[in-house]
Amino acid sequence: MAADPDILDELRRLRARVPQLTGALATGVDGVVLAQDTPGVAPEGVAVLITSAHGLAVKLADATGQGDFRELLVRGGYGYVATYTAGPSAVLTLLAQDRVNVGRLLLEGRRAGARIGELLEERRAGTAPARQARAAKPAAKGAGARTGTARAPRPTTTDPVTDTHS
């Protein structure tokens, strides 16, 4: 199966935002590889493991009353494997070095998972992906100019507790 170009673009942008990522893989919940950027890793083999881990994580979240599955984080001796929901039918899995900022990994993984879910929903609904819609739109005149109004200055207040003028 050919990689989905919009999803592959999202994976590449994600790897650019988080340089400590060593791989990114989007799969269906059934294990079908949608797109991958995983140098040195066999994506089909990892996809099978992701399907099993995802299934167990969904059951664990449900059995413990934690709600719908959102993400799974595994830390190994050399780094992390993080899996995120990407809409109702897909998951995003990221491979990262041990020195990655875990907070950044979680934040960026959640964002990318949501974006991949949106792309898949657009496909399912038959609407044009955002990239194609942007390319089809003519550029607006003066698109680079800011048209917003200036902000009013914030009022200054004196806190009687910290005021040293006594």
JSON list of C-alpha atoms in Angstrom, two decimals:
[
{"chain": "A", "resi": 1, "resn": "MET", "atom": "CA", "xyz": [0.00, 0.00, 0.00]},
{"chain": "A", "resi": 2, "resn": "ALA", "atom": "CA", "xyz": [1.29, 3.46, -0.93]},
{"chain": "A", "resi": 3, "resn": "ALA", "atom": "CA", "xyz": [1.82, 5.91, 1.89]},
{"chain": "A", "resi": 4, "resn": "ASP", "atom": "CA", "xyz": [-0.77, 8.64, 2.31]},
{"chain": "A", "resi": 5, "resn": "PRO", "atom": "CA", "xyz": [1.12, 11.82, 1.25]},
{"chain": "A", "resi": 6, "resn": "ASP", "atom": "CA", "xyz": [-0.71, 14.15, 3.66]},
{"chain": "A", "resi": 7, "resn": "ILE", "atom": "CA", "xyz": [-0.08, 11.87, 6.63]},
{"chain": "A", "resi": 8, "resn": "LEU", "atom": "CA", "xyz": [3.54, 11.41, 5.57]},
{"chain": "A", "resi": 9, "resn": "ASP", "atom": "CA", "xyz": [3.91, 15.21, 5.43]},
{"chain": "A", "resi": 10, "resn": "GLU", "atom": "CA", "xyz": [2.53, 15.43, 8.98]},
{"chain": "A", "resi": 11, "resn": "LEU", "atom": "CA", "xyz": [5.00, 12.79, 10.18]},
{"chain": "A", "resi": 12, "resn": "ARG", "atom": "CA", "xyz": [7.90, 14.67, 8.62]},
{"chain": "A", "resi": 13, "resn": "ARG", "atom": "CA", "xyz": [6.81, 17.99, 10.10]},
{"chain": "A", "resi": 14, "resn": "LEU", "atom": "CA", "xyz": [6.52, 16.29, 13.49]},
{"chain": "A", "resi": 15, "resn": "ARG", "atom": "CA", "xyz": [10.04, 14.90, 13.21]},
{"chain": "A", "resi": 16, "resn": "ALA", "atom": "CA", "xyz": [11.30, 18.39, 12.33]},
{"chain": "A", "resi": 17, "resn": "ARG", "atom": "CA", "xyz": [9.60, 19.86, 15.44]},
{"chain": "A", "resi": 18, "resn": "VAL", "atom": "CA", "xyz": [10.99, 17.15, 17.74]},
{"chain": "A", "resi": 19, "resn": "PRO", "atom": "CA", "xyz": [14.55, 16.40, 16.61]},
{"chain": "A", "resi": 20, "resn": "GLN", "atom": "CA", "xyz": [14.98, 13.55, 19.12]},
{"chain": "A", "resi": 21, "resn": "LEU", "atom": "CA", "xyz": [12.37, 11.47, 17.28]},
{"chain": "A", "resi": 22, "resn": "THR", "atom": "CA", "xyz": [13.94, 8.50, 15.56]},
{"chain": "A", "resi": 23, "resn": "GLY", "atom": "CA", "xyz": [10.76, 7.38, 13.83]},
{"chain": "A", "resi": 24, "resn": "ALA", "atom": "CA", "xyz": [7.07, 8.03, 13.30]},
{"chain": "A", "resi": 25, "resn": "LEU", "atom": "CA", "xyz": [4.44, 5.58, 12.10]},
{"chain": "A", "resi": 26, "resn": "ALA", "atom": "CA", "xyz": [0.71, 5.97, 11.44]},
{"chain": "A", "resi": 27, "resn": "THR", "atom": "CA", "xyz": [-1.31, 2.78, 11.29]},
{"chain": "A", "resi": 28, "resn": "GLY", "atom": "CA", "xyz": [-4.92, 1.76, 11.23]},
{"chain": "A", "resi": 29, "resn": "VAL", "atom": "CA", "xyz": [-6.19, 0.09, 14.38]},
{"chain": "A", "resi": 30, "resn": "ASP", "atom": "CA", "xyz": [-6.17, -3.09, 12.27]},
{"chain": "A", "resi": 31, "resn": "GLY", "atom": "CA", "xyz": [-2.39, -2.83, 11.76]},
{"chain": "A", "resi": 32, "resn": "VAL", "atom": "CA", "xyz": [-2.36, -1.49, 8.20]},
{"chain": "A", "resi": 33, "resn": "VAL", "atom": "CA", "xyz": [0.52, 0.97, 7.71]},
{"chain": "A", "resi": 34, "resn": "LEU", "atom": "CA", "xyz": [-0.88, 4.32, 6.50]},
{"chain": "A", "resi": 35, "resn": "ALA", "atom": "CA", "xyz": [2.43, 6.19, 6.41]},
{"chain": "A", "resi": 36, "resn": "GLN", "atom": "CA", "xyz": [5.83, 5.75, 8.01]},
{"chain": "A", "resi": 37, "resn": "ASP", "atom": "CA", "xyz": [9.08, 7.57, 8.54]},
{"chain": "A", "resi": 38, "resn": "THR", "atom": "CA", "xyz": [11.01, 4.93, 10.49]},
{"chain": "A", "resi": 39, "resn": "PRO", "atom": "CA", "xyz": [14.54, 4.51, 9.18]},
{"chain": "A", "resi": 40, "resn": "GLY", "atom": "CA", "xyz": [16.07, 1.23, 10.29]},
{"chain": "A", "resi": 41, "resn": "VAL", "atom": "CA", "xyz": [12.80, -0.19, 11.64]},
{"chain": "A", "resi": 42, "resn": "ALA", "atom": "CA", "xyz": [10.53, -2.64, 9.82]},
{"chain": "A", "resi": 43, "resn": "PRO", "atom": "CA", "xyz": [7.18, -0.81, 9.85]},
{"chain": "A", "resi": 44, "resn": "GLU", "atom": "CA", "xyz": [5.00, -3.87, 9.20]},
{"chain": "A", "resi": 45, "resn": "GLY", "atom": "CA", "xyz": [6.48, -5.75, 12.17]},
{"chain": "A", "resi": 46, "resn": "VAL", "atom": "CA", "xyz": [6.08, -2.75, 14.46]},
{"chain": "A", "resi": 47, "resn": "ALA", "atom": "CA", "xyz": [2.52, -2.25, 13.18]},
{"chain": "A", "resi": 48, "resn": "VAL", "atom": "CA", "xyz": [1.55, -5.74, 14.36]},
{"chain": "A", "resi": 49, "resn": "LEU", "atom": "CA", "xyz": [2.96, -5.00, 17.82]},
{"chain": "A", "resi": 50, "resn": "ILE", "atom": "CA", "xyz": [1.21, -1.63, 17.89]},
{"chain": "A", "resi": 51, "resn": "THR", "atom": "CA", "xyz": [-2.11, -3.31, 17.14]},
{"chain": "A", "resi": 52, "resn": "SER", "atom": "CA", "xyz": [-1.63, -5.68, 20.09]},
{"chain": "A", "resi": 53, "resn": "ALA", "atom": "CA", "xyz": [-0.45, -2.95, 22.47]},
{"chain": "A", "resi": 54, "resn": "HIS", "atom": "CA", "xyz": [-3.27, -0.65, 21.40]},
{"chain": "A", "resi": 55, "resn": "GLY", "atom": "CA", "xyz": [-5.85, -3.38, 21.95]},
{"chain": "A", "resi": 56, "resn": "LEU", "atom": "CA", "xyz": [-4.51, -4.09, 25.44]},
{"chain": "A", "resi": 57, "resn": "ALA", "atom": "CA", "xyz": [-4.33, -0.38, 26.30]},
{"chain": "A", "resi": 58, "resn": "VAL", "atom": "CA", "xyz": [-7.95, 0.13, 25.22]},
{"chain": "A", "resi": 59, "resn": "LYS", "atom": "CA", "xyz": [-9.05, -2.80, 27.42]},
{"chain": "A", "resi": 60, "resn": "LEU", "atom": "CA", "xyz": [-6.94, -1.62, 30.35]},
{"chain": "A", "resi": 61, "resn": "ALA", "atom": "CA", "xyz": [-8.33, 1.92, 30.21]},
{"chain": "A", "resi": 62, "resn": "ASP", "atom": "CA", "xyz": [-11.86, 0.55, 30.03]},
{"chain": "A", "resi": 63, "resn": "ALA", "atom": "CA", "xyz": [-11.42, -2.06, 32.79]},
{"chain": "A", "resi": 64, "resn": "THR", "atom": "CA", "xyz": [-10.00, 0.53, 35.18]},
{"chain": "A", "resi": 65, "resn": "GLY", "atom": "CA", "xyz": [-12.66, 3.13, 34.44]},
{"chain": "A", "resi": 66, "resn": "GLN", "atom": "CA", "xyz": [-10.23, 5.60, 32.88]},
{"chain": "A", "resi": 67, "resn": "GLY", "atom": "CA", "xyz": [-12.35, 6.28, 29.80]},
{"chain": "A", "resi": 68, "resn": "ASP", "atom": "CA", "xyz": [-11.41, 6.03, 26.15]},
{"chain": "A", "resi": 69, "resn": "PHE", "atom": "CA", "xyz": [-7.82, 5.27, 25.18]},
{"chain": "A", "resi": 70, "resn": "ARG", "atom": "CA", "xyz": [-5.76, 8.36, 24.44]},
{"chain": "A", "resi": 71, "resn": "GLU", "atom": "CA", "xyz": [-2.07, 7.43, 24.64]},
{"chain": "A", "resi": 72, "resn": "LEU", "atom": "CA", "xyz": [0.43, 4.81, 25.74]},
{"chain": "A", "resi": 73, "resn": "LEU", "atom": "CA", "xyz": [4.03, 5.56, 26.74]},
{"chain": "A", "resi": 74, "resn": "VAL", "atom": "CA", "xyz": [6.70, 2.88, 27.01]},
{"chain": "A", "resi": 75, "resn": "ARG", "atom": "CA", "xyz": [10.20, 3.68, 28.24]},
{"chain": "A", "resi": 76, "resn": "GLY", "atom": "CA", "xyz": [13.00, 1.34, 27.30]},
{"chain": "A", "resi": 77, "resn": "GLY", "atom": "CA", "xyz": [16.66, 1.44, 28.14]},
{"chain": "A", "resi": 78, "resn": "TYR", "atom": "CA", "xyz": [17.45, 3.48, 25.02]},
{"chain": "A", "resi": 79, "resn": "GLY", "atom": "CA", "xyz": [14.35, 5.59, 24.52]},
{"chain": "A", "resi": 80, "resn": "TYR", "atom": "CA", "xyz": [10.60, 5.84, 24.28]},
{"chain": "A", "resi": 81, "resn": "VAL", "atom": "CA", "xyz": [7.76, 4.40, 22.25]},
{"chain": "A", "resi": 82, "resn": "ALA", "atom": "CA", "xyz": [4.65, 6.57, 22.43]},
{"chain": "A", "resi": 83, "resn": "THR", "atom": "CA", "xyz": [1.34, 5.64, 20.85]},
{"chain": "A", "resi": 84, "resn": "TYR", "atom": "CA", "xyz": [-1.56, 8.07, 20.47]},
{"chain": "A", "resi": 85, "resn": "THR", "atom": "CA", "xyz": [-5.08, 7.83, 19.18]},
{"chain": "A", "resi": 86, "resn": "ALA", "atom": "CA", "xyz": [-5.47, 9.38, 15.73]},
{"chain": "A", "resi": 87, "resn": "GLY", "atom": "CA", "xyz": [-9.21, 9.51, 15.29]},
{"chain": "A", "resi": 88, "resn": "PRO", "atom": "CA", "xyz": [-11.47, 6.47, 15.68]},
{"chain": "A", "resi": 89, "resn": "SER", "atom": "CA", "xyz": [-9.65, 4.27, 13.19]},
{"chain": "A", "resi": 90, "resn": "ALA", "atom": "CA", "xyz": [-5.93, 4.97, 13.49]},
{"chain": "A", "resi": 91, "resn": "VAL", "atom": "CA", "xyz": [-3.01, 5.34, 15.85]},
{"chain": "A", "resi": 92, "resn": "LEU", "atom": "CA", "xyz": [0.21, 7.31, 15.73]},
{"chain": "A", "resi": 93, "resn": "THR", "atom": "CA", "xyz": [3.37, 5.78, 17.14]},
{"chain": "A", "resi": 94, "resn": "LEU", "atom": "CA", "xyz": [6.54, 7.74, 17.81]},
{"chain": "A", "resi": 95, "resn": "LEU", "atom": "CA", "xyz": [10.01, 6.43, 18.57]},
{"chain": "A", "resi": 96, "resn": "ALA", "atom": "CA", "xyz": [12.24, 8.80, 20.52]},
{"chain": "A", "resi": 97, "resn": "GLN", "atom": "CA", "xyz": [15.71, 8.95, 22.01]},
{"chain": "A", "resi": 98, "resn": "ASP", "atom": "CA", "xyz": [16.10, 8.67, 25.77]},
{"chain": "A", "resi": 99, "resn": "ARG", "atom": "CA", "xyz": [17.10, 12.35, 25.98]},
{"chain": "A", "resi": 100, "resn": "VAL", "atom": "CA", "xyz": [13.81, 13.62, 24.49]},
{"chain": "A", "resi": 101, "resn": "ASN", "atom": "CA", "xyz": [11.80, 16.14, 26.49]},
{"chain": "A", "resi": 102, "resn": "VAL", "atom": "CA", "xyz": [8.89, 13.86, 27.43]},
{"chain": "A", "resi": 103, "resn": "GLY", "atom": "CA", "xyz": [6.48, 16.76, 27.89]},
{"chain": "A", "resi": 104, "resn": "ARG", "atom": "CA", "xyz": [7.25, 17.99, 24.39]},
{"chain": "A", "resi": 105, "resn": "LEU", "atom": "CA", "xyz": [6.92, 14.45, 23.03]},
{"chain": "A", "resi": 106, "resn": "LEU", "atom": "CA", "xyz": [3.47, 14.10, 24.60]},
{"chain": "A", "resi": 107, "resn": "LEU", "atom": "CA", "xyz": [2.29, 17.52, 23.44]},
{"chain": "A", "resi": 108, "resn": "GLU", "atom": "CA", "xyz": [3.49, 17.16, 19.87]},
{"chain": "A", "resi": 109, "resn": "GLY", "atom": "CA", "xyz": [2.27, 13.56, 19.65]},
{"chain": "A", "resi": 110, "resn": "ARG", "atom": "CA", "xyz": [-1.22, 14.58, 20.77]},
{"chain": "A", "resi": 111, "resn": "ARG", "atom": "CA", "xyz": [-1.32, 17.41, 18.22]},
{"chain": "A", "resi": 112, "resn": "ALA", "atom": "CA", "xyz": [-0.09, 15.22, 15.38]},
{"chain": "A", "resi": 113, "resn": "GLY", "atom": "CA", "xyz": [-2.50, 12.43, 16.33]},
{"chain": "A", "resi": 114, "resn": "ALA", "atom": "CA", "xyz": [-5.40, 14.87, 16.24]},
{"chain": "A", "resi": 115, "resn": "ARG", "atom": "CA", "xyz": [-4.26, 16.22, 12.86]},
{"chain": "A", "resi": 116, "resn": "ILE", "atom": "CA", "xyz": [-3.93, 12.74, 11.38]},
{"chain": "A", "resi": 117, "resn": "GLY", "atom": "CA", "xyz": [-7.40, 11.92, 12.69]},
{"chain": "A", "resi": 118, "resn": "GLU", "atom": "CA", "xyz": [-8.72, 15.06, 10.94]},
{"chain": "A", "resi": 119, "resn": "LEU", "atom": "CA", "xyz": [-7.03, 14.06, 7.68]},
{"chain": "A", "resi": 120, "resn": "LEU", "atom": "CA", "xyz": [-8.57, 10.60, 7.83]},
{"chain": "A", "resi": 121, "resn": "GLU", "atom": "CA", "xyz": [-11.99, 12.04, 8.65]},
{"chain": "A", "resi": 122, "resn": "GLU", "atom": "CA", "xyz": [-11.71, 14.39, 5.64]},
{"chain": "A", "resi": 123, "resn": "ARG", "atom": "CA", "xyz": [-10.97, 11.38, 3.44]},
{"chain": "A", "resi": 124, "resn": "ARG", "atom": "CA", "xyz": [-13.87, 9.43, 4.89]},
{"chain": "A", "resi": 125, "resn": "ALA", "atom": "CA", "xyz": [-16.25, 12.36, 4.43]},
{"chain": "A", "resi": 126, "resn": "GLY", "atom": "CA", "xyz": [-15.00, 12.90, 0.87]},
{"chain": "A", "resi": 127, "resn": "THR", "atom": "CA", "xyz": [-13.83, 16.46, 1.46]},
{"chain": "A", "resi": 128, "resn": "ALA", "atom": "CA", "xyz": [-10.55, 17.74, 0.07]},
{"chain": "A", "resi": 129, "resn": "PRO", "atom": "CA", "xyz": [-7.60, 17.59, 2.44]},
{"chain": "A", "resi": 130, "resn": "ALA", "atom": "CA", "xyz": [-6.56, 20.97, 3.83]},
{"chain": "A", "resi": 131, "resn": "ARG", "atom": "CA", "xyz": [-3.37, 20.99, 1.75]},
{"chain": "A", "resi": 132, "resn": "GLN", "atom": "CA", "xyz": [-5.32, 20.62, -1.50]},
{"chain": "A", "resi": 133, "resn": "ALA", "atom": "CA", "xyz": [-7.93, 23.18, -0.38]},
{"chain": "A", "resi": 134, "resn": "ARG", "atom": "CA", "xyz": [-5.20, 25.74, 0.39]},
{"chain": "A", "resi": 135, "resn": "ALA", "atom": "CA", "xyz": [-3.56, 25.14, -2.99]},
{"chain": "A", "resi": 136, "resn": "ALA", "atom": "CA", "xyz": [-6.88, 25.61, -4.81]},
{"chain": "A", "resi": 137, "resn": "LYS", "atom": "CA", "xyz": [-7.64, 28.95, -3.11]},
{"chain": "A", "resi": 138, "resn": "PRO", "atom": "CA", "xyz": [-6.32, 32.09, -4.84]},
{"chain": "A", "resi": 139, "resn": "ALA", "atom": "CA", "xyz": [-4.01, 34.19, -2.69]},
{"chain": "A", "resi": 140, "resn": "ALA", "atom": "CA", "xyz": [-5.72, 37.18, -1.06]},
{"chain": "A", "resi": 141, "resn": "LYS", "atom": "CA", "xyz": [-4.41, 40.68, -1.78]},
{"chain": "A", "resi": 142, "resn": "GLY", "atom": "CA", "xyz": [-2.21, 41.92, 1.02]},
{"chain": "A", "resi": 143, "resn": "ALA", "atom": "CA", "xyz": [-2.45, 38.60, 2.83]},
{"chain": "A", "resi": 144, "resn": "GLY", "atom": "CA", "xyz": [0.72, 39.32, 4.77]},
{"chain": "A", "resi": 145, "resn": "ALA", "atom": "CA", "xyz": [-0.50, 42.61, 6.26]},
{"chain": "A", "resi": 146, "resn": "ARG", "atom": "CA", "xyz": [-1.92, 42.66, 9.77]},
{"chain": "A", "resi": 147, "resn": "THR", "atom": "CA", "xyz": [-5.39, 44.15, 9.98]},
{"chain": "A", "resi": 148, "resn": "GLY", "atom": "CA", "xyz": [-6.12, 43.74, 13.69]},
{"chain": "A", "resi": 149, "resn": "THR", "atom": "CA", "xyz": [-6.64, 46.61, 16.06]},
{"chain": "A", "resi": 150, "resn": "ALA", "atom": "CA", "xyz": [-4.05, 47.68, 18.57]},
{"chain": "A", "resi": 151, "resn": "ARG", "atom": "CA", "xyz": [-4.40, 46.35, 22.09]},
{"chain": "A", "resi": 152, "resn": "ALA", "atom": "CA", "xyz": [-5.17, 48.73, 24.91]},
{"chain": "A", "resi": 153, "resn": "PRO", "atom": "CA", "xyz": [-2.45, 48.97, 27.55]},
{"chain": "A", "resi": 154, "resn": "ARG", "atom": "CA", "xyz": [-3.02, 46.83, 30.64]},
{"chain": "A", "resi": 155, "resn": "PRO", "atom": "CA", "xyz": [-4.08, 48.77, 33.71]},
{"chain": "A", "resi": 156, "resn": "THR", "atom": "CA", "xyz": [-1.56, 48.80, 36.52]},
{"chain": "A", "resi": 157, "resn": "THR", "atom": "CA", "xyz": [-2.68, 48.08, 40.03]},
{"chain": "A", "resi": 158, "resn": "THR", "atom": "CA", "xyz": [-0.97, 48.31, 43.36]},
{"chain": "A", "resi": 159, "resn": "ASP", "atom": "CA", "xyz": [-1.17, 45.28, 45.60]},
{"chain": "A", "resi": 160, "resn": "PRO", "atom": "CA", "xyz": [-1.41, 46.50, 49.23]},
{"chain": "A", "resi": 161, "resn": "VAL", "atom": "CA", "xyz": [0.28, 43.34, 50.47]},
{"chain": "A", "resi": 162, "resn": "THR", "atom": "CA", "xyz": [3.43, 43.85, 48.42]},
{"chain": "A", "resi": 163, "resn": "ASP", "atom": "CA", "xyz": [3.43, 47.67, 48.30]},
{"chain": "A", "resi": 164, "resn": "THR", "atom": "CA", "xyz": [6.53, 48.92, 50.16]},
{"chain": "A", "resi": 165, "resn": "HIS", "atom": "CA", "xyz": [5.51, 52.58, 50.27]},
{"chain": "A", "resi": 166, "resn": "SER", "atom": "CA", "xyz": [4.48, 52.90, 53.92]}
]
